[in-house]
Tab-separated table of C-alpha atoms in Angstrom:
chain	number	residue	atom	x	y	z
A	8	MET	CA	165.222	95.659	132.656
A	9	ALA	CA	164.334	92.578	130.603
A	10	ASP	CA	163.281	92.793	126.967
A	11	VAL	CA	160.023	90.869	127.534
A	12	ILE	CA	158.076	89.538	130.547
A	13	VAL	CA	155.809	86.626	129.806
A	14	VAL	CA	153.166	85.894	132.445
A	15	GLY	CA	151.877	82.375	132.661
A	16	ALA	CA	153.974	79.201	132.003
A	17	GLY	CA	151.338	77.192	130.177
A	18	PRO	CA	151.623	76.354	126.401
A	19	ALA	CA	151.055	79.963	125.272
A	20	GLY	CA	153.625	81.464	127.701
A	21	ALA	CA	156.182	78.714	127.085
A	22	ALA	CA	155.789	79.088	123.288
A	23	ALA	CA	156.275	82.892	123.526
A	24	ALA	CA	159.221	82.630	125.886
A	25	ARG	CA	160.922	79.927	123.807
A	26	ARG	CA	160.546	81.950	120.587
A	27	LEU	CA	161.754	85.239	122.113
A	28	ALA	CA	164.717	83.780	124.022
A	29	GLY	CA	165.691	81.713	121.029
A	30	HIS	CA	166.153	84.930	119.101
A	31	GLY	CA	168.418	86.454	121.715
A	32	LEU	CA	166.021	88.585	123.768
A	33	SER	CA	166.197	88.614	127.543
A	34	VAL	CA	162.981	87.007	128.761
A	35	THR	CA	161.451	86.454	132.197
A	36	LEU	CA	158.715	83.766	132.328
A	37	ALA	CA	156.626	84.414	135.469
A	38	GLU	CA	154.267	81.795	136.783
A	39	ARG	CA	152.108	82.097	139.941
A	40	LYS	CA	152.318	78.378	140.780
A	41	LYS	CA	155.462	76.434	141.603
A	42	LEU	CA	156.495	74.357	138.596
A	43	PRO	CA	155.581	71.757	137.595
A	44	ARG	CA	151.903	72.778	138.284
A	45	ASN	CA	148.707	71.027	137.399
A	46	LYS	CA	145.951	72.387	135.222
A	47	SER	CA	142.495	70.863	135.053
A	48	CYS	CA	142.265	69.827	131.456
A	49	SER	CA	141.487	66.851	129.227
A	50	GLY	CA	145.184	66.658	128.367
A	51	VAL	CA	144.452	65.579	124.806
A	52	LEU	CA	146.822	66.869	122.140
A	53	ILE	CA	145.182	66.891	118.729
A	54	GLY	CA	147.274	66.516	115.591
A	55	LYS	CA	147.568	70.301	115.191
A	56	SER	CA	149.001	70.641	118.723
A	57	ILE	CA	151.557	67.904	118.015
A	58	ARG	CA	152.750	69.645	114.849
A	59	LEU	CA	152.955	73.001	116.658
A	60	VAL	CA	155.073	71.531	119.452
A	61	ARG	CA	157.469	70.108	116.874
A	62	ARG	CA	157.651	73.430	115.002
A	63	ILE	CA	158.002	75.769	117.996
A	64	PHE	CA	160.118	73.614	120.318
A	65	GLY	CA	161.950	71.494	117.756
A	66	GLU	CA	161.158	68.189	119.460
A	67	ASP	CA	158.408	65.670	119.844
A	68	VAL	CA	156.460	65.380	123.101
A	69	PRO	CA	158.636	63.240	125.436
A	70	PRO	CA	157.354	59.845	126.699
A	71	PHE	CA	157.414	60.931	130.379
A	72	ALA	CA	154.653	63.496	129.669
A	73	LEU	CA	152.329	60.819	128.272
A	74	CYS	CA	149.703	58.767	130.115
A	75	THR	CA	147.899	55.600	129.064
A	76	PRO	CA	146.369	55.070	126.668
A	77	THR	CA	149.128	57.161	125.067
A	78	ASP	CA	147.362	57.366	121.733
A	79	ASN	CA	144.108	59.335	121.525
A	80	ARG	CA	142.258	58.296	118.422
A	81	GLY	CA	139.696	61.074	118.150
A	82	MET	CA	136.570	62.587	119.671
A	83	VAL	CA	133.009	61.276	120.027
A	84	PHE	CA	130.209	63.823	120.367
A	85	TYR	CA	126.680	63.194	121.590
A	86	SER	CA	124.341	66.001	120.411
A	87	ARG	CA	121.627	67.590	122.479
A	88	SER	CA	119.251	64.924	121.245
A	89	GLY	CA	121.733	62.137	121.929
A	90	LYS	CA	122.843	61.556	118.332
A	91	LEU	CA	126.406	60.268	118.008
A	92	TYR	CA	129.128	61.812	115.903
A	93	ARG	CA	132.564	60.187	115.689
A	94	PHE	CA	135.668	62.055	114.460
A	95	GLU	CA	138.795	59.990	113.918
A	96	GLN	CA	142.083	61.874	114.393
A	97	PRO	CA	145.389	60.578	115.862
A	98	GLY	CA	146.547	62.450	118.934
A	99	LEU	CA	148.319	62.059	122.266
A	100	ASN	CA	147.166	61.708	125.848
A	101	VAL	CA	149.263	63.792	128.306
A	102	TRP	CA	149.307	64.849	131.950
A	103	ARG	CA	149.304	68.636	131.843
A	104	SER	CA	151.671	68.947	134.800
A	105	ALA	CA	154.410	66.972	133.016
A	106	PHE	CA	153.646	68.435	129.579
A	107	ASP	CA	153.566	72.071	130.668
A	108	GLY	CA	156.645	71.538	132.858
A	109	TRP	CA	158.556	70.215	129.851
A	110	LEU	CA	157.517	73.205	127.753
A	111	ALA	CA	158.776	75.573	130.440
A	112	GLU	CA	162.062	73.640	130.590
A	113	LYS	CA	162.458	74.069	126.828
A	114	ALA	CA	161.919	77.832	127.185
A	115	ALA	CA	164.545	77.906	129.981
A	116	GLU	CA	167.006	75.986	127.784
A	117	ALA	CA	166.605	78.674	125.128
A	118	GLY	CA	167.612	81.317	127.726
A	119	ALA	CA	164.337	82.383	129.398
A	120	GLU	CA	164.588	82.993	133.139
A	121	ILE	CA	161.842	81.205	135.064
A	122	CYS	CA	160.243	83.039	138.020
A	123	ASP	CA	157.718	80.593	139.434
A	124	GLY	CA	155.675	80.945	142.622
A	125	ALA	CA	155.201	84.585	141.662
A	126	ALA	CA	151.632	85.879	141.396
A	127	ALA	CA	151.041	88.845	139.100
A	128	ILE	CA	149.333	91.629	141.089
A	129	ASN	CA	149.282	94.655	138.816
A	130	CYS	CA	150.824	96.112	135.649
A	131	THR	CA	151.573	99.705	134.614
A	132	GLN	CA	152.789	101.138	131.344
A	133	THR	CA	154.838	104.142	130.331
A	134	GLU	CA	155.809	105.269	126.868
A	135	ASN	CA	158.977	103.147	126.946
A	136	SER	CA	158.347	100.242	129.340
A	137	VAL	CA	156.002	97.992	131.269
A	138	THR	CA	156.290	97.332	134.991
A	139	LEU	CA	154.841	94.184	136.506
A	140	GLU	CA	154.138	93.890	140.240
A	141	LEU	CA	154.455	90.347	141.654
A	142	ARG	CA	154.165	88.705	145.009
A	143	ARG	CA	156.664	85.882	145.554
A	144	ASP	CA	157.084	84.047	148.872
A	145	GLY	CA	154.979	86.702	150.517
A	146	LYS	CA	157.232	89.504	149.330
A	147	PRO	CA	156.617	92.163	146.658
A	148	VAL	CA	158.733	91.879	143.477
A	149	GLN	CA	158.831	94.421	140.662
A	150	LEU	CA	159.992	93.601	137.077
A	151	THR	CA	160.324	96.033	134.225
A	152	ALA	CA	160.569	95.242	130.510
A	153	ARG	CA	159.971	96.706	127.094
A	154	TYR	CA	157.016	94.383	126.465
A	155	LEU	CA	154.735	92.108	128.462
A	156	ILE	CA	152.840	89.100	126.966
A	157	ASP	CA	149.984	88.008	129.228
A	158	CYS	CA	149.323	84.270	128.923
A	159	GLU	CA	147.815	83.787	132.357
A	160	GLY	CA	144.475	82.471	131.173
A	161	VAL	CA	141.195	83.299	132.850
A	162	THR	CA	142.214	82.081	136.309
A	163	GLY	CA	144.641	84.957	136.618
A	164	GLY	CA	143.469	88.489	137.259
A	165	LEU	CA	146.114	90.518	135.446
A	166	LYS	CA	144.180	91.054	132.227
A	167	HIS	CA	141.138	92.337	134.054
A	168	LYS	CA	143.235	94.901	135.862
A	169	ILE	CA	144.779	96.004	132.610
A	170	THR	CA	141.530	96.273	130.610
A	171	HIS	CA	139.150	97.031	133.549
A	172	GLN	CA	136.712	94.607	131.966
A	173	PRO	CA	134.901	91.928	134.092
A	174	GLY	CA	135.509	88.317	133.180
A	175	ASP	CA	132.818	85.961	131.858
A	176	PHE	CA	133.530	82.411	132.924
A	177	ILE	CA	132.364	78.828	132.700
A	178	THR	CA	133.092	76.619	135.777
A	179	THR	CA	134.335	73.092	135.176
A	180	PHE	CA	134.140	70.291	137.727
A	181	GLN	CA	135.688	66.838	137.184
A	182	THR	CA	136.499	63.770	139.214
A	183	PHE	CA	139.140	61.046	138.854
A	184	ASN	CA	137.767	57.609	139.633
A	185	ARG	CA	138.632	53.949	139.692
A	186	GLY	CA	136.093	51.789	137.909
A	187	GLU	CA	135.010	50.498	134.548
A	188	THR	CA	132.885	51.377	131.553
A	189	SER	CA	131.972	50.036	128.141
A	190	LEU	CA	133.399	53.086	126.294
A	191	ASP	CA	136.701	52.801	124.366
A	192	PRO	CA	139.393	54.572	126.438
A	193	HIS	CA	141.243	55.727	123.313
A	194	TYR	CA	138.640	58.436	122.618
A	195	PHE	CA	137.584	61.686	124.236
A	196	TYR	CA	133.774	61.815	124.716
A	197	ALA	CA	131.703	64.997	124.843
A	198	PHE	CA	128.007	65.051	125.836
A	199	LEU	CA	125.868	68.042	124.933
A	200	GLN	CA	122.533	66.931	126.375
A	201	PRO	CA	121.160	69.844	128.403
A	202	ASP	CA	120.175	67.707	131.428
A	203	LEU	CA	123.838	66.678	131.928
A	204	SER	CA	125.429	70.162	132.078
A	205	GLN	CA	124.923	73.814	131.375
A	206	TYR	CA	127.629	73.683	128.734
A	207	ASP	CA	129.017	70.178	128.067
A	208	ALA	CA	129.989	67.065	129.948
A	209	TRP	CA	132.909	64.780	129.127
A	210	PHE	CA	134.612	61.465	129.756
A	211	ASN	CA	138.167	60.239	129.104
A	212	VAL	CA	140.699	57.908	130.595
A	213	LYS	CA	144.166	58.713	132.009
A	214	ASP	CA	146.455	55.997	133.383
A	215	GLY	CA	143.436	53.818	134.108
A	216	LEU	CA	141.496	56.563	135.910
A	217	LEU	CA	138.051	57.415	134.618
A	218	VAL	CA	137.688	61.206	134.312
A	219	LEU	CA	134.089	62.479	134.503
A	220	GLY	CA	133.506	66.194	134.108
A	221	THR	CA	130.804	68.750	133.656
A	222	ALA	CA	130.767	72.501	132.864
A	223	VAL	CA	128.236	74.935	134.310
A	224	ARG	CA	127.413	78.658	134.273
A	225	GLU	CA	126.360	78.578	137.953
A	226	PRO	CA	129.206	77.155	140.100
A	227	ALA	CA	126.821	75.930	142.827
A	228	ALA	CA	125.065	73.693	140.237
A	229	ALA	CA	128.204	71.676	139.423
A	230	PRO	CA	127.648	68.791	141.957
A	231	LEU	CA	124.035	68.325	140.807
A	232	PHE	CA	124.905	68.109	137.164
A	233	HIS	CA	127.880	65.860	137.911
A	234	ARG	CA	125.605	63.404	139.740
A	235	ARG	CA	123.227	63.404	136.796
A	236	PHE	CA	126.077	62.704	134.428
A	237	VAL	CA	127.368	59.797	136.506
A	238	GLN	CA	123.821	58.331	136.579
A	239	TYR	CA	123.535	58.769	132.839
A	240	MET	CA	126.912	56.999	132.296
A	241	GLU	CA	125.818	54.167	134.559
A	242	GLU	CA	122.564	53.658	132.634
A	243	SER	CA	123.884	54.254	129.096
A	244	HIS	CA	127.553	53.235	129.082
A	245	GLY	CA	128.002	50.584	131.720
A	246	LEU	CA	129.812	52.818	134.175
A	247	ARG	CA	130.710	51.208	137.520
A	248	LEU	CA	132.625	53.357	140.023
A	249	ASN	CA	134.660	51.756	142.767
A	250	GLU	CA	136.431	54.808	144.251
A	251	THR	CA	136.659	58.559	143.677
A	252	LEU	CA	140.199	59.649	144.217
A	253	ARG	CA	139.934	63.433	143.809
A	254	ALA	CA	137.810	66.259	142.397
A	255	GLU	CA	138.909	69.534	140.894
A	256	ARG	CA	137.393	72.798	139.687
A	257	TRP	CA	138.607	75.205	137.088
A	258	LEU	CA	137.512	78.163	135.050
A	259	MET	CA	137.464	78.687	131.269
A	260	PRO	CA	136.253	81.690	129.255
A	261	ARG	CA	132.741	81.837	127.997
A	262	ILE	CA	133.019	82.193	124.194
A	263	LEU	CA	130.617	84.804	122.870
A	264	PRO	CA	129.083	84.937	119.358
A	265	GLY	CA	131.661	86.024	116.838
A	266	CYS	CA	134.477	84.733	119.028
A	267	PRO	CA	135.881	88.177	119.978
A	268	VAL	CA	139.610	88.307	120.653
A	269	ASP	CA	141.467	90.965	122.706
A	270	TRP	CA	144.908	91.310	121.128
A	271	GLY	CA	146.345	93.710	123.702
A	272	GLN	CA	146.942	97.315	124.742
A	273	GLY	CA	150.080	99.397	124.243
A	274	ARG	CA	153.089	97.291	125.116
A	275	VAL	CA	150.962	94.463	126.549
A	276	LEU	CA	149.870	91.630	124.256
A	277	PHE	CA	147.421	88.848	125.219
A	278	ALA	CA	147.732	85.241	124.088
A	279	GLY	CA	145.913	81.937	124.668
A	280	GLU	CA	142.801	82.103	126.881
A	281	ALA	CA	143.774	85.570	128.074
A	282	ALA	CA	143.192	86.773	124.518
A	283	GLY	CA	139.981	84.798	124.212
A	284	PHE	CA	141.233	81.777	122.302
A	285	LEU	CA	139.478	78.487	123.065
A	286	ASN	CA	138.130	75.850	120.757
A	287	PRO	CA	134.984	73.742	121.428
A	288	MET	CA	135.099	71.150	124.159
A	289	GLY	CA	137.801	73.184	125.936
A	290	GLU	CA	140.545	72.421	123.394
A	291	GLY	CA	142.833	75.341	124.089
A	292	ILE	CA	146.336	73.867	123.749
A	293	SER	CA	146.655	74.304	119.987
A	294	SER	CA	145.405	77.905	120.033
A	295	ALA	CA	147.605	78.665	123.069
A	296	LEU	CA	150.745	77.420	121.329
A	297	GLU	CA	149.931	79.189	118.079
A	298	SER	CA	148.892	82.510	119.625
A	299	GLY	CA	151.841	82.584	121.997
A	300	ALA	CA	154.271	82.104	119.137
A	301	ALA	CA	152.440	84.716	117.011
A	302	ALA	CA	152.550	87.320	119.810
A	303	ALA	CA	156.306	86.671	120.185
A	304	ASP	CA	156.853	87.045	116.460
A	305	ALA	CA	155.072	90.398	116.488
A	306	VAL	CA	157.343	91.612	119.318
A	307	LEU	CA	160.422	90.401	117.466
A	308	GLU	CA	159.363	92.083	114.262
A	309	HIS	CA	158.452	95.437	115.819
A	310	PHE	CA	160.555	95.572	118.957
A	311	GLU	CA	161.382	99.246	118.408
A	312	ARG	CA	157.895	100.129	117.065
A	313	PRO	CA	155.376	99.046	119.749
A	314	GLU	CA	152.594	100.947	117.999
A	315	LEU	CA	152.859	98.346	115.158
A	316	ALA	CA	153.204	95.178	117.261
A	317	ILE	CA	149.532	94.564	118.086
A	318	ALA	CA	148.443	95.193	114.502
A	319	ALA	CA	151.075	92.747	113.285
A	320	TYR	CA	149.958	90.153	115.812
A	321	SER	CA	146.305	90.465	114.899
A	322	HIS	CA	147.191	90.114	111.234
A	323	THR	CA	149.397	87.037	111.752
A	324	ALA	CA	146.882	85.332	114.038
A	325	ALA	CA	143.836	86.170	111.951
A	326	PRO	CA	143.748	82.610	110.463
A	327	LEU	CA	143.802	81.261	114.004
A	328	LYS	CA	140.738	83.341	114.922
A	329	TYR	CA	138.974	82.195	111.776
A	330	TYR	CA	139.778	78.558	112.682
A	331	MET	CA	138.204	79.051	116.112
A	332	GLU	CA	135.090	80.654	114.610
A	333	ARG	CA	134.758	77.796	112.112
A	334	GLN	CA	135.107	75.180	114.872
A	335	TRP	CA	132.416	76.814	117.005
A	336	ARG	CA	130.023	77.075	114.038
A	337	PHE	CA	130.624	73.421	113.188
A	338	THR	CA	129.986	72.359	116.781
A	339	GLU	CA	126.783	74.390	116.895
A	340	ASN	CA	125.518	72.608	113.843
A	341	ILE	CA	126.160	69.099	115.075
A	342	ALA	CA	124.974	69.862	118.567
A	343	LYS	CA	121.334	70.336	117.499
């Protein structure tokens, strides 16, 4: 029996595993993909994320995780009416495969056991423990611990089996292209015009590749909105595409009014997107890092009193929830 099982080796899971293992607990970090694994994401670290990495992992983001341009200088929003808003903030541009892989390595260095290629199938609780059923290399695996922290995000199904609640998702679709545009590659661009997406569209640059993405409520509509977005970029921002190298789809949670958060049940705590944390324009890295560390701190503080752990977690992470609410209200105001 381990002390804690952490499911999902993204920023939330790595932060939780690093914190717990660093305090001497036995931790298994389970990840359904083989590491390092890719995640469809802008890969932009805002200033808050950079500070959290330094505080939780004790190091700065290594150069091998960065892509060019390495420095992200902020975000540019186009409102529903096309009005431009520019927000200057120094950040970093990373590949999520390298960045997340490095975070997991830091958790392993602290003593966490990595169990990758292991898909979480189900979870059951007793008064004294949590049992996680996994499938690894086609074979069933069973792990037992005193606590479980679910950091799988919305693409995993463990939370829905625990809570018996259906998920509510937004589908993202983005392509990586060779070409050129008049936009400054040091910024992340978000477009809120309703004819370009059912949520938002975006553009950024990674190692010279032009990333064009759109988010929709209806998955079948993604190619149509993506074509509209490409045409808009050609007409408005000098986009010229030479070659499309690859396309990828992903899911992210639909954020409801009031930004509800699910902190957990019994000996299971949720962190990151599994809890419902996501900032506007899909910025989830900072909230993942912060909520993963906060969930771990609650387990450390109340390891022998599980009935107090979730309350402590929700209290510690209350400012994070307020930050998310404030960010969404702010975006709503400028989006008009």
